mmCIF file of C-alpha atoms in Angstrom:
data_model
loop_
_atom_site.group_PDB
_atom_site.id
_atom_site.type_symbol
_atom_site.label_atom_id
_atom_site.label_comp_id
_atom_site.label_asym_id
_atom_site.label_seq_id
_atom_site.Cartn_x
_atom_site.Cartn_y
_atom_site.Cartn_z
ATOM 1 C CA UNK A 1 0.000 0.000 0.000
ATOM 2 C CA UNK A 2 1.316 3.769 -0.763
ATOM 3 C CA UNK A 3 2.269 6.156 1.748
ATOM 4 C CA UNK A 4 -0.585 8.995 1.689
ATOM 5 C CA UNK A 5 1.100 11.013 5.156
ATOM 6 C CA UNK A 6 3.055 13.583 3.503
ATOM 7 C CA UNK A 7 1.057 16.473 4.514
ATOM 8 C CA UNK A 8 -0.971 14.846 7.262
ATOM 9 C CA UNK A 9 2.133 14.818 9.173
ATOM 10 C CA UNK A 10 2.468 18.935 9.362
ATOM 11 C CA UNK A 11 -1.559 18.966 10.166
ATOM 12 C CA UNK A 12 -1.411 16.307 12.753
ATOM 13 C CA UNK A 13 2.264 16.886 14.324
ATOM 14 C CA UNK A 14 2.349 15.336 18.232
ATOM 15 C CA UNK A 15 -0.673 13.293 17.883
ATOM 16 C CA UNK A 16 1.425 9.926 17.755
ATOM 17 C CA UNK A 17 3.355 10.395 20.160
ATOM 18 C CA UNK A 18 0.588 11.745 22.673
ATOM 19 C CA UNK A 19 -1.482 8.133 21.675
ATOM 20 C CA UNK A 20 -1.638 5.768 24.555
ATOM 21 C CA UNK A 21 -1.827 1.929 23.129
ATOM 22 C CA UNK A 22 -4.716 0.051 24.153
ATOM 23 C CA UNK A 23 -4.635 -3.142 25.911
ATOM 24 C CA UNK A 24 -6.879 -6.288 25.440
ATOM 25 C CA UNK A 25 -8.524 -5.436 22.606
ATOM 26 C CA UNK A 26 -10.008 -8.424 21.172
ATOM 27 C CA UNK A 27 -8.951 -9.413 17.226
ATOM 28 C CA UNK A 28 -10.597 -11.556 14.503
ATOM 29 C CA UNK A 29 -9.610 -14.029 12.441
ATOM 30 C CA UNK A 30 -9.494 -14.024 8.598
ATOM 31 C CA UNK A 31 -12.689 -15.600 8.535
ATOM 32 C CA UNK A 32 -14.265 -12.268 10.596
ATOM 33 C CA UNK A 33 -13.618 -10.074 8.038
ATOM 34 C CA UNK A 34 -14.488 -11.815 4.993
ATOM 35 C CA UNK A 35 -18.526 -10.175 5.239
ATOM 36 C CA UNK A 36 -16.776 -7.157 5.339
ATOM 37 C CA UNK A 37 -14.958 -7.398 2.004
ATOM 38 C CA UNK A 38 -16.607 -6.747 -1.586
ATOM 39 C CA UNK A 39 -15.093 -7.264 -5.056
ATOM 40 C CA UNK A 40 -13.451 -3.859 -5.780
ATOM 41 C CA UNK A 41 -15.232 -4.820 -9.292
ATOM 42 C CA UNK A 42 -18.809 -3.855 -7.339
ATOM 43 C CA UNK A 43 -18.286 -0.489 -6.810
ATOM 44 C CA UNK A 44 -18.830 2.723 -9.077
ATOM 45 C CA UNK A 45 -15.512 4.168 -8.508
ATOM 46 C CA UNK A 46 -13.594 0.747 -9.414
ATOM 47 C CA UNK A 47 -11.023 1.305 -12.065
ATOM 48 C CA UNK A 48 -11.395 5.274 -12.260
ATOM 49 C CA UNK A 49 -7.698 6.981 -11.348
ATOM 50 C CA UNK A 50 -8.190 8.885 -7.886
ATOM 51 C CA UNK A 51 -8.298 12.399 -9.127
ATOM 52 C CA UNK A 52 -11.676 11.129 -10.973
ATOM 53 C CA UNK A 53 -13.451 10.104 -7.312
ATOM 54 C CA UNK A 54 -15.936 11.967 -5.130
ATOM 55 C CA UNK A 55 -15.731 11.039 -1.750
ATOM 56 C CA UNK A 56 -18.593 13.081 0.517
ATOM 57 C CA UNK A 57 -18.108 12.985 4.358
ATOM 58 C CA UNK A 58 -21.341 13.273 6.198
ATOM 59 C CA UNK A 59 -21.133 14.524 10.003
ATOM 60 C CA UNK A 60 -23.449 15.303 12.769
ATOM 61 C CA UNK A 61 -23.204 19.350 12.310
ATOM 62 C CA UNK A 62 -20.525 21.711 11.060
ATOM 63 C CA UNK A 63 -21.181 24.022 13.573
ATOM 64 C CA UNK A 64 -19.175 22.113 15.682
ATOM 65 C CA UNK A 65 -15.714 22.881 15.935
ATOM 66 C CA UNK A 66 -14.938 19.093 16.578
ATOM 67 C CA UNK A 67 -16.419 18.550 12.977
ATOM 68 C CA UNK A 68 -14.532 21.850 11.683
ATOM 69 C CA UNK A 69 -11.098 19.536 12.472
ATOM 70 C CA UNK A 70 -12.755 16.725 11.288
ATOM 71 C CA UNK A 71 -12.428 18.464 7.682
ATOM 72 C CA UNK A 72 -9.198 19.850 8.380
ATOM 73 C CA UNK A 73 -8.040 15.673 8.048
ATOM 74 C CA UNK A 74 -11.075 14.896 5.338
ATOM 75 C CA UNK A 75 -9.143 17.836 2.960
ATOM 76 C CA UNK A 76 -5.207 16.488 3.713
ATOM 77 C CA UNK A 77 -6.519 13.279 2.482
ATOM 78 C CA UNK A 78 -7.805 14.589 -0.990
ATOM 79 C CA UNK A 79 -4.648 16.543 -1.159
ATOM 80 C CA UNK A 80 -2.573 13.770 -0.499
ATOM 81 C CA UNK A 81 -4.030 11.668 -2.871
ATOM 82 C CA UNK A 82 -6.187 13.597 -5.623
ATOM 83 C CA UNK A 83 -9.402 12.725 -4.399
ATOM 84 C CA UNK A 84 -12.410 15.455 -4.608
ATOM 85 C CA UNK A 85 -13.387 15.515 -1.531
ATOM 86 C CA UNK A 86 -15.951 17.438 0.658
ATOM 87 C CA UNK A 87 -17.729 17.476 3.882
ATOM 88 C CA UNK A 88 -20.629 18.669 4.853
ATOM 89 C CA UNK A 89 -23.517 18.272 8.020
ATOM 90 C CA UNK A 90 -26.571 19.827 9.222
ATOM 91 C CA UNK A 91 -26.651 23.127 10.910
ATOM 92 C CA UNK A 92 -27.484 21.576 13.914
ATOM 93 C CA UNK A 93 -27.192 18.150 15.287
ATOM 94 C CA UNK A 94 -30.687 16.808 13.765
ATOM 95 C CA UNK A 95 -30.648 13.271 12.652
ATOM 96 C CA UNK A 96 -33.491 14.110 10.221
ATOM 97 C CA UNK A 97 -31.762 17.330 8.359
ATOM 98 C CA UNK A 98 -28.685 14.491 8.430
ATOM 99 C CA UNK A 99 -30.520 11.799 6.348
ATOM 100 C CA UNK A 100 -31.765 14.499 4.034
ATOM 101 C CA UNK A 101 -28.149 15.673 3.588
ATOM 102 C CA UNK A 102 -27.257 11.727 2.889
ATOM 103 C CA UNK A 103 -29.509 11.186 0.173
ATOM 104 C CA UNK A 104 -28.127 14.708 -1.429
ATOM 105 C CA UNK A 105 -25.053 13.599 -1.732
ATOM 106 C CA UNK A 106 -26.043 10.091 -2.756
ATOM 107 C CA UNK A 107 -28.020 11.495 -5.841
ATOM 108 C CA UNK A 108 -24.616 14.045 -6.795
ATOM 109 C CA UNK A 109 -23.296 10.617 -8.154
ATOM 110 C CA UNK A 110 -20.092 10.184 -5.147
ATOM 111 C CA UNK A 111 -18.357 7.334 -5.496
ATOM 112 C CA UNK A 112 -17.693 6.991 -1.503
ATOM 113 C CA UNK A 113 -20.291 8.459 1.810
ATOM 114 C CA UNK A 114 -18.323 8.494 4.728
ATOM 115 C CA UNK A 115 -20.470 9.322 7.657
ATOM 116 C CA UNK A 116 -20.840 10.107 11.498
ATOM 117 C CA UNK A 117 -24.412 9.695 12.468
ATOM 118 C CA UNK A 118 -26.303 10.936 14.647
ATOM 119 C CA UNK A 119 -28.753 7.908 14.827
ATOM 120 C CA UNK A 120 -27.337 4.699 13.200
ATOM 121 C CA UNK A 121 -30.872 3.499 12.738
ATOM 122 C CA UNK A 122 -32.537 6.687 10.798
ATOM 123 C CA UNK A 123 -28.872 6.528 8.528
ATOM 124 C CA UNK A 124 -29.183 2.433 7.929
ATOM 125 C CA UNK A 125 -31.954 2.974 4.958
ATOM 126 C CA UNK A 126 -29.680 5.697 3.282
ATOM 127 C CA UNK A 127 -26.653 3.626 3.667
ATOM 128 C CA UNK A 128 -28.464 0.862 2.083
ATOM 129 C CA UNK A 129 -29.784 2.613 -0.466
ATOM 130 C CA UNK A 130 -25.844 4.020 -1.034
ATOM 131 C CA UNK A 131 -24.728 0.339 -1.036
ATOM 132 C CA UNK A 132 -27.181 -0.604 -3.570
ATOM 133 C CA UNK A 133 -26.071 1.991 -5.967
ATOM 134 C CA UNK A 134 -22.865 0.627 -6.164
ATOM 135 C CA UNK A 135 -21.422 3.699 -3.532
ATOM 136 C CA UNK A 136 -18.973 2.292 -0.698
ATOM 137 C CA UNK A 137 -19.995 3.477 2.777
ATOM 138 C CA UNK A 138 -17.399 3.821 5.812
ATOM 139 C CA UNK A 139 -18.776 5.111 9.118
ATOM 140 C CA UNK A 140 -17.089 6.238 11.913
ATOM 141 C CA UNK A 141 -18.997 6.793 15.968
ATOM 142 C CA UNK A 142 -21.469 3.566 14.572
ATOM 143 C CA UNK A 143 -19.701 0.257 15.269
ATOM 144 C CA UNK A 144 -23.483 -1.019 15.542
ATOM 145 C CA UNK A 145 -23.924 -0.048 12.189
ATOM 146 C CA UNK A 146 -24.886 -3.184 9.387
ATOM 147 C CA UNK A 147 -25.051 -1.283 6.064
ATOM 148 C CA UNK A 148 -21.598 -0.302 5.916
ATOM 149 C CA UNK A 149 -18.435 -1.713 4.383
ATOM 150 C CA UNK A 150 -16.135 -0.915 7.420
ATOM 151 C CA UNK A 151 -16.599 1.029 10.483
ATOM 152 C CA UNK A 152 -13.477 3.122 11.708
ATOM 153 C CA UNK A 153 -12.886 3.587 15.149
ATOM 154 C CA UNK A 154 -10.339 5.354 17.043
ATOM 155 C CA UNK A 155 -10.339 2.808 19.775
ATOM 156 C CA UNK A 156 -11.871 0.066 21.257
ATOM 157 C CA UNK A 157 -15.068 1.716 22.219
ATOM 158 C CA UNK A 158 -15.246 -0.574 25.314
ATOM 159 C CA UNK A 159 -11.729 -0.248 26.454
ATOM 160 C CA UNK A 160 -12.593 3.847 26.435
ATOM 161 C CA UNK A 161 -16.048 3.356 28.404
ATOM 162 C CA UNK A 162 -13.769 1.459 31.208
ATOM 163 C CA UNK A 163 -11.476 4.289 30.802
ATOM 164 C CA UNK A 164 -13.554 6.808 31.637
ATOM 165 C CA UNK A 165 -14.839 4.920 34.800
ATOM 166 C CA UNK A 166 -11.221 4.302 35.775
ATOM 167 C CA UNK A 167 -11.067 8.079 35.715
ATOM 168 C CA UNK A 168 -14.498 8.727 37.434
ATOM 169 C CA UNK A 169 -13.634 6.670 40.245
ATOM 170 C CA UNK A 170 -9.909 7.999 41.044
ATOM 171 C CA UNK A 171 -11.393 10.738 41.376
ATOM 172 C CA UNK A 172 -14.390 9.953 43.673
ATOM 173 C CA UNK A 173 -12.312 7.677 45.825
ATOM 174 C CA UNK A 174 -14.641 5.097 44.955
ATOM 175 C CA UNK A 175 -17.609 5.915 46.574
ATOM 176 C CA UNK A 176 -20.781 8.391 46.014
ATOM 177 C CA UNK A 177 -23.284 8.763 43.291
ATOM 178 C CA UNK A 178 -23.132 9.964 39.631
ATOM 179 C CA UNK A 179 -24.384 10.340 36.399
ATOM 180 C CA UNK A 180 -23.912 9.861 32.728
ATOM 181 C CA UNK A 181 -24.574 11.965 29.613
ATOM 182 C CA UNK A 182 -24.917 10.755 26.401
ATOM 183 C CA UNK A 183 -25.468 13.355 23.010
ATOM 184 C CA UNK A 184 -28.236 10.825 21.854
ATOM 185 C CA UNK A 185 -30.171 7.676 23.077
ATOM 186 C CA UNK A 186 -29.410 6.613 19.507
ATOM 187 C CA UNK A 187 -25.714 6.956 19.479
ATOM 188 C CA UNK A 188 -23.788 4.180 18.821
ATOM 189 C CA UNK A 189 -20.787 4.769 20.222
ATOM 190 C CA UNK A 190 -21.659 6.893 23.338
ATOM 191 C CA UNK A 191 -23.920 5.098 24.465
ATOM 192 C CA UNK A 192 -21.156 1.885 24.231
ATOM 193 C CA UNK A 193 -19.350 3.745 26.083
ATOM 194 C CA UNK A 194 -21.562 4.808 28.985
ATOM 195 C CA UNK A 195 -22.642 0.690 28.907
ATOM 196 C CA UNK A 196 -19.329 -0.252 29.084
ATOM 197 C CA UNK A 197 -18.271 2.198 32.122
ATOM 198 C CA UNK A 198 -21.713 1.430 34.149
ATOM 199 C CA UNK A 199 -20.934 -2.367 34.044
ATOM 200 C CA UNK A 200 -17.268 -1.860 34.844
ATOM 201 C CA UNK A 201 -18.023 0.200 38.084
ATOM 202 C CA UNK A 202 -20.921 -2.577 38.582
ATOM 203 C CA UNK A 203 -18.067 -4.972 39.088
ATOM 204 C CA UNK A 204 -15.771 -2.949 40.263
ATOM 205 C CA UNK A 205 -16.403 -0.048 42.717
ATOM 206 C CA UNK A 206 -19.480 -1.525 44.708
ATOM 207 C CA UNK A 207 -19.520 1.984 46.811
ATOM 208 C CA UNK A 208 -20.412 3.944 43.630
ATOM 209 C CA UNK A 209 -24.318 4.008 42.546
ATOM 210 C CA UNK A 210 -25.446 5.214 39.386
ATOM 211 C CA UNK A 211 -28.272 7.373 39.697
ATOM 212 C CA UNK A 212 -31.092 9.124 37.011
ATOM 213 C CA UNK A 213 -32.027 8.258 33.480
ATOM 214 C CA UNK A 214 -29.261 8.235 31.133
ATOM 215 C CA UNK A 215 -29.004 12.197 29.913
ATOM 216 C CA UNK A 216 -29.697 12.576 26.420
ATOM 217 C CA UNK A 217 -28.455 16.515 25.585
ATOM 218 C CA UNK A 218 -28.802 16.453 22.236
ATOM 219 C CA UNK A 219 -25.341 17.659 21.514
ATOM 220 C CA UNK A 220 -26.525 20.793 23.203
ATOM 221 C CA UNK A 221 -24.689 22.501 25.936
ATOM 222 C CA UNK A 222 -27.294 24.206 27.421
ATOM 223 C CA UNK A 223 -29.519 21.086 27.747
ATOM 224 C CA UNK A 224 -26.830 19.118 29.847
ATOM 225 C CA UNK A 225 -26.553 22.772 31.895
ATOM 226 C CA UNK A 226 -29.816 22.428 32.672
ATOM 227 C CA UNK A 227 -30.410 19.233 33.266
ATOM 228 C CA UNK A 228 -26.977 18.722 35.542
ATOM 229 C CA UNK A 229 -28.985 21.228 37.479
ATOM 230 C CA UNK A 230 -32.138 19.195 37.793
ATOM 231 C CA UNK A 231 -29.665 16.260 38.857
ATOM 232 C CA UNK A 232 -28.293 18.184 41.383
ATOM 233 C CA UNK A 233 -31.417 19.076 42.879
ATOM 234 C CA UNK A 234 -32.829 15.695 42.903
ATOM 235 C CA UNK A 235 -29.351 13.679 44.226
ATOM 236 C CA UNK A 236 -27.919 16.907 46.494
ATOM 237 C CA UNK A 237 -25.282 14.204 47.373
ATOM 238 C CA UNK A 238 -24.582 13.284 43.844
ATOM 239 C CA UNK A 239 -20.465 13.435 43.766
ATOM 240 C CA UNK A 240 -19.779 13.235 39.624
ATOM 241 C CA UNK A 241 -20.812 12.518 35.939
ATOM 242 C CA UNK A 242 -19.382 11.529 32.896
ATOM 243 C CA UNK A 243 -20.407 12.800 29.722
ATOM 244 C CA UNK A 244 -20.278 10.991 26.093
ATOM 245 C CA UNK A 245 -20.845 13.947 24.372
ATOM 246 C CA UNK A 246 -18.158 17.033 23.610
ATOM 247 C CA UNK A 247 -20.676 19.123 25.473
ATOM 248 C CA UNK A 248 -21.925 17.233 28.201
ATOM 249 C CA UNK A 249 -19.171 17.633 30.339
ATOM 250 C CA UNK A 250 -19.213 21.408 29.479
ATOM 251 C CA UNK A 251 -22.331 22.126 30.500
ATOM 252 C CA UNK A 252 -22.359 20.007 33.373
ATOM 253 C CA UNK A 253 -19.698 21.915 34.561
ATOM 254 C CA UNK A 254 -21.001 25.397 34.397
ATOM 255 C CA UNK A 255 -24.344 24.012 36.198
ATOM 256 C CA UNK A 256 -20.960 22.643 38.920
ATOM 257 C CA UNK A 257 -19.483 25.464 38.857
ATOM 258 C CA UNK A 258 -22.581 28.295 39.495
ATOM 259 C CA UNK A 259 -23.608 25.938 41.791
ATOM 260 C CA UNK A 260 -20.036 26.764 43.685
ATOM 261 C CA UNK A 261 -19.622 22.304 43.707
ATOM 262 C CA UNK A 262 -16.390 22.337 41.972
ATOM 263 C CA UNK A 263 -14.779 20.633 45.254
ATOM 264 C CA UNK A 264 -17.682 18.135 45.571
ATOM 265 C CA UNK A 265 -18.371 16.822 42.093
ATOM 266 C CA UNK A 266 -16.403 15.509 39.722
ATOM 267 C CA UNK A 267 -17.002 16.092 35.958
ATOM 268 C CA UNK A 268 -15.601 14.174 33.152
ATOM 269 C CA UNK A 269 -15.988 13.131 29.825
ATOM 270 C CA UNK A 270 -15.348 13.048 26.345
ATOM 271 C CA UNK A 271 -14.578 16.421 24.921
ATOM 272 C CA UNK A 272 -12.166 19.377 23.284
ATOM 273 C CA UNK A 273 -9.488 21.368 24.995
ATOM 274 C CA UNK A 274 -11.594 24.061 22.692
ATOM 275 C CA UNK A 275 -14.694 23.535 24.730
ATOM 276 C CA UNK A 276 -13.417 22.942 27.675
ATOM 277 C CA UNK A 277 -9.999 24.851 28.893
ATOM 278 C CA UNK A 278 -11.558 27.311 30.930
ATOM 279 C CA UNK A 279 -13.370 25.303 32.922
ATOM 280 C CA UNK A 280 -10.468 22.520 33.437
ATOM 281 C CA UNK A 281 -8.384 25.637 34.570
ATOM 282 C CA UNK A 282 -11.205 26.731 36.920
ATOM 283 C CA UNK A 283 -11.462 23.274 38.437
ATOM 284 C CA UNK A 284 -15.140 22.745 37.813
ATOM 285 C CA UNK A 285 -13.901 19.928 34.702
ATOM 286 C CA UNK A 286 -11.601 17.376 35.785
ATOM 287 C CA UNK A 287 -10.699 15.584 33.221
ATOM 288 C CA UNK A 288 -11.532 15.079 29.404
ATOM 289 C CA UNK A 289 -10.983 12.421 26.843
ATOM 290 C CA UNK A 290 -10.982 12.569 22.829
ATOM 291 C CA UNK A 291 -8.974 11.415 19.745
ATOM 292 C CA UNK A 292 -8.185 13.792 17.072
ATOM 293 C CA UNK A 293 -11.138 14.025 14.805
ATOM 294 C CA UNK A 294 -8.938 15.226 12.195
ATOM 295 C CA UNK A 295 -7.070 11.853 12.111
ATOM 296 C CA UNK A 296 -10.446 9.345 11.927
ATOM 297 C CA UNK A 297 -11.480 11.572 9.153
ATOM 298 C CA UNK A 298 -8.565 10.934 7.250
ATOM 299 C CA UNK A 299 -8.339 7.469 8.263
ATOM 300 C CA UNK A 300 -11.975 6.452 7.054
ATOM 301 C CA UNK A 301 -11.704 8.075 3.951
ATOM 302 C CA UNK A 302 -8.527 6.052 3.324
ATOM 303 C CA UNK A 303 -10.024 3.123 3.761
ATOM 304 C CA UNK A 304 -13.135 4.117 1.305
ATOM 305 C CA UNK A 305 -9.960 4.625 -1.285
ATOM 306 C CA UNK A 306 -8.674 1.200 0.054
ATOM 307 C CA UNK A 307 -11.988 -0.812 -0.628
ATOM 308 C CA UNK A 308 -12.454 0.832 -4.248
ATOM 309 C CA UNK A 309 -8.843 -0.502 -5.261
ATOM 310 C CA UNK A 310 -9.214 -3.505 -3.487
ATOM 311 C CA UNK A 311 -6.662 -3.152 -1.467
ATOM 312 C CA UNK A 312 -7.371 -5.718 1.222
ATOM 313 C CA UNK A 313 -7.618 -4.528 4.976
ATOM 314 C CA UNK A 314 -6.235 -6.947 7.435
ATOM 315 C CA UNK A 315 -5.661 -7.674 10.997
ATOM 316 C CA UNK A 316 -2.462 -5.764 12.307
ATOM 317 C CA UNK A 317 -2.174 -3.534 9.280
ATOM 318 C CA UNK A 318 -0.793 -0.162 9.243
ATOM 319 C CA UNK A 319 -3.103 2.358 6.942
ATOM 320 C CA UNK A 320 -0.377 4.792 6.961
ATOM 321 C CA UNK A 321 -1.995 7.593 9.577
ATOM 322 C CA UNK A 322 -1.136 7.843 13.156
ATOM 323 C CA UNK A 323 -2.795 6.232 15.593
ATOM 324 C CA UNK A 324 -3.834 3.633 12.973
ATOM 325 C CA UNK A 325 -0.312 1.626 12.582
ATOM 326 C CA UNK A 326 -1.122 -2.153 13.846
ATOM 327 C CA UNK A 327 -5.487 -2.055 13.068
ATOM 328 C CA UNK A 328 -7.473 -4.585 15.020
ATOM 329 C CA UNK A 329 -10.578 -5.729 13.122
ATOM 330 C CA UNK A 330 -13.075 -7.257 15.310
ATOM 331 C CA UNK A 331 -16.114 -8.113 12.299
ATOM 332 C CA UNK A 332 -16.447 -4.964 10.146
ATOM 333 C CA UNK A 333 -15.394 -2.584 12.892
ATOM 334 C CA UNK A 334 -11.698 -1.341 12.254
ATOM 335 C CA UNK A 335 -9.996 0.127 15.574
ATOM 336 C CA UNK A 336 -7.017 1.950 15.954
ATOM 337 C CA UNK A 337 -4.936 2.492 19.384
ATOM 338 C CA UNK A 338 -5.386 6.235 20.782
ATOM 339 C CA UNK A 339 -6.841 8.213 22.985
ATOM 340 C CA UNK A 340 -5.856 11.405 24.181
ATOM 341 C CA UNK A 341 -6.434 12.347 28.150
ATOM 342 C CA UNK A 342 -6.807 16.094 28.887
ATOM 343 C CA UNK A 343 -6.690 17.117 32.263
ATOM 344 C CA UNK A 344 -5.177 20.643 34.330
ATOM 345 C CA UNK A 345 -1.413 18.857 34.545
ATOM 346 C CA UNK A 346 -1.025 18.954 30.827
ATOM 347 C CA UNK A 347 -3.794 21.122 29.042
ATOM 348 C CA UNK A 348 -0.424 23.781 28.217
ATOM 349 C CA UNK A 349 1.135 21.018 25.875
ATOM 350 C CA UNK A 350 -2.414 19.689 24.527
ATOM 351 C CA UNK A 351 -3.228 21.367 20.709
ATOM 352 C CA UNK A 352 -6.507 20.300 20.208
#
C-alpha cells in the first residue's frame, strides 16, 4: 500500500506520540472479516484513477468545531491523494436534516459516503440505499452499524467506556453517586461507552451508585446545563458525571461550577481542549478524553480509497496515519490504538 502522510504529518504533528496503546482489545480471524470485504469490481468508482473520485463525508453538524477539524483531516486526504473531496452536516445536530443531507449527496453521483451519524438506525436505509447503488460506505462513531463496508474507530469503544470509569472513580475515591450523559439515546458509540463504564463500576467499585435516566443533551450545551442542574437538585449528594458527548461535560460543569460544587463533584468526559480549557483551569472539569477528529477523518476516507482498489484490509495492518499503525478488526469494525487524556497537569502542551 502507498504512503498517503506527507502532509498529514504537518496537520497532525504530536498526535502519535501523545497516543496511549490500548490493551486487550479483542482481534478476529481471517474468517471475521471476509462479510466485510466486496469485489473492488462492485463499486462505481472501481477502475477510475483517484483524481476522478468523489468522496462526501457526512457529520453530525458543522457548527461544531470538533467537525470543523474533522475536515481539516477529510481535505489532507484529498490533497494527499487527488481525491475530490468534501464534507458537509446539518446546521445543527438533527438526525433528520442528516438523512436528508445523505440522500443529497447520494443522488450528486459520489463514489464513496463516509459518515458520522447521529442515529445509526434513521442513517441504515440511506446507507443501504448508497450500497445498492454501487457507492462504498465507511462510518465512523457507529460500530453497531450493518449497512456499511467498514466502520473506523479510534479505539476500542469498550476499552474507552472502562477508561472513563477508571477516571471517574480515582477521582471519587470510589464511593458516592453519579451520572452519565450521552449526546443521543441513539448513538452508537456513546452510548457503548456509557454501557461499558456502568458495568465496569458494577463490578468494580461496589460503593459507587449510578443514579437518574441516562441524559440525552442532544449535543446541546445548554440542555446538559440544565439538566446537571435538575440532577443536582434531585441527588444533592450526587459526587460526579461523565459525559459521552463534547458538550456534556461542558455544560455540566457550568451548572458545577454556578452551583459553587467544583470541590464536591467531579465532571468528566469526552470532549475538546476548545470547549473545555476554561473550565479545566477553573477546576469545575476534571478531566476530558478525545482522539483527534482530524485523524479518523482521514483514516476512514482512506479506507473508502482502500476498498475501491481492493486493497485488502487486514488484521495488524498499518493504513499509513497515526494512531492507525497495527489495526485490530473485530467483524467490520476497524480500531485503531489512541486516545488522548486532557486534564489541568497537561492542558499547556495539549493542541486540540
Amino acid at each position: 500500500m502507498r504512503t498517503r502522510t506527507s502532509r498529514l504529518s504537518t496537520v497532525l504533528v504530536g498526535v502519535a506520540a501523545a497516543s496511549v496503546a490500548l490493551a486487550g482489545c479483542t482481534s478476529s480471524s481471517d474468517a471475521d472479516t471476509s462479510d466485510s470485504e466486496e469485489s473492488s469490481s462492485s463499486w462505481v468508482g472501481a477502475g477510475k484513477d483517484a483524481s476522478e473520485l468523489t468522496f462526501a463525508t457526512n457529520v453530525k453538524s458543522m457548527a461544531f468545531d470538533w467537525f470543523v477539524r474533522m475536515a481539516e483531516g477529510v481535505d489532507e486526504f484529498g490533497a494527499d491523494t487527488g481525491v475530490t473531496v468534501y464534507t458537509q452536516g446539518p446546521s445543527q445536530a438533527d438526525a433528520a436534516q442528516q438523512v436528508q443531507l445523505a440522500q443529497d449527496q447520494i443522488a450528486q453521483g459520489i463514489d464513496a459516503l463516509v459518515a458520522v451519524p447521529i442515529d445509526v438506525s434513521s442513517m441504515e436505509p440511506v446507507f443501504e440505499q448508497a450500497l445498492d447503488e454501487g457507492i462504498v460506505v465507511i462510518t465512523h462513531e457507529a460500530a453497531t452499524v450493518e449497512n456499511a463496508v467498514w466502520d473506523v474507530e479510534a479505539f476500542n469503544d469498550v476499552a474507552y467506556g472502562e477508561h472513563l470509569m477508571q477516571e471517574l472513580a480515582t477521582r471519587m475515591d470510589e464511593t458516592g453517586q453519579y451520572a452519565v450523559f450521552v449526546g443521543s439515546l441513539d448513538s452508537a458509540a456513546q452510548n457503548i461507552w456509557m454501557d461499558a463504564a456502568i458495568e465496569y463500576q458494577e463490578e468494580n467499585y461496589p460503593d459507587m451508585e449510578l443514579v437518574g435516566d441516562r441524559q440525552a443533551t442532544g449535543s446541546d450545551q445548554s440542555t446538559a446545563y440544565s439538566q446537571m442542574n435538575q440532577l443536582m437538585q434531585t441527588y444533592p449528594e450526587i459526587g460526579g458525571m461523565i459525559g459521552g458527548d463534547a458538550y456534556d461535560v461542558v455544560g455540566a460543569g457550568q451548572a458545577i461550577e454556578e452551583a459553587g460544587l467544583s470541590d464536591d463533584i467531579v465532571a468528566i468526559g469526552t470532549s475538546i481542549k476548545a470547549y473545555a480549557e476554561d473550565l479545566i483551569r477553573s477546576g469545575a472539569v476534571d478531566f476530558i478524553s478525545s482522539w483527534d477528529p482530524a485523524i479518523t477523518g482521514y483514516a476512514a476516507n482512506q479506507v473508502a480509497l482502500m476498498v475501491i482498489e481492493g486493497e485488502e484490509i487486514s488484521e495488524g495492518m498499518d493504513l499509513g496515519v497515526p494512531g492507525f499503525e497495527s489495526i485490530v478488526i473485530d467483524g467490520k469494525v476497524i480500531m485503531g490504538s489512541a486516545w488522548n487524556d486532557v486534564t489541568l497537569e497537561n492542558i499547556d502542551s495539549v493542541e486540540f
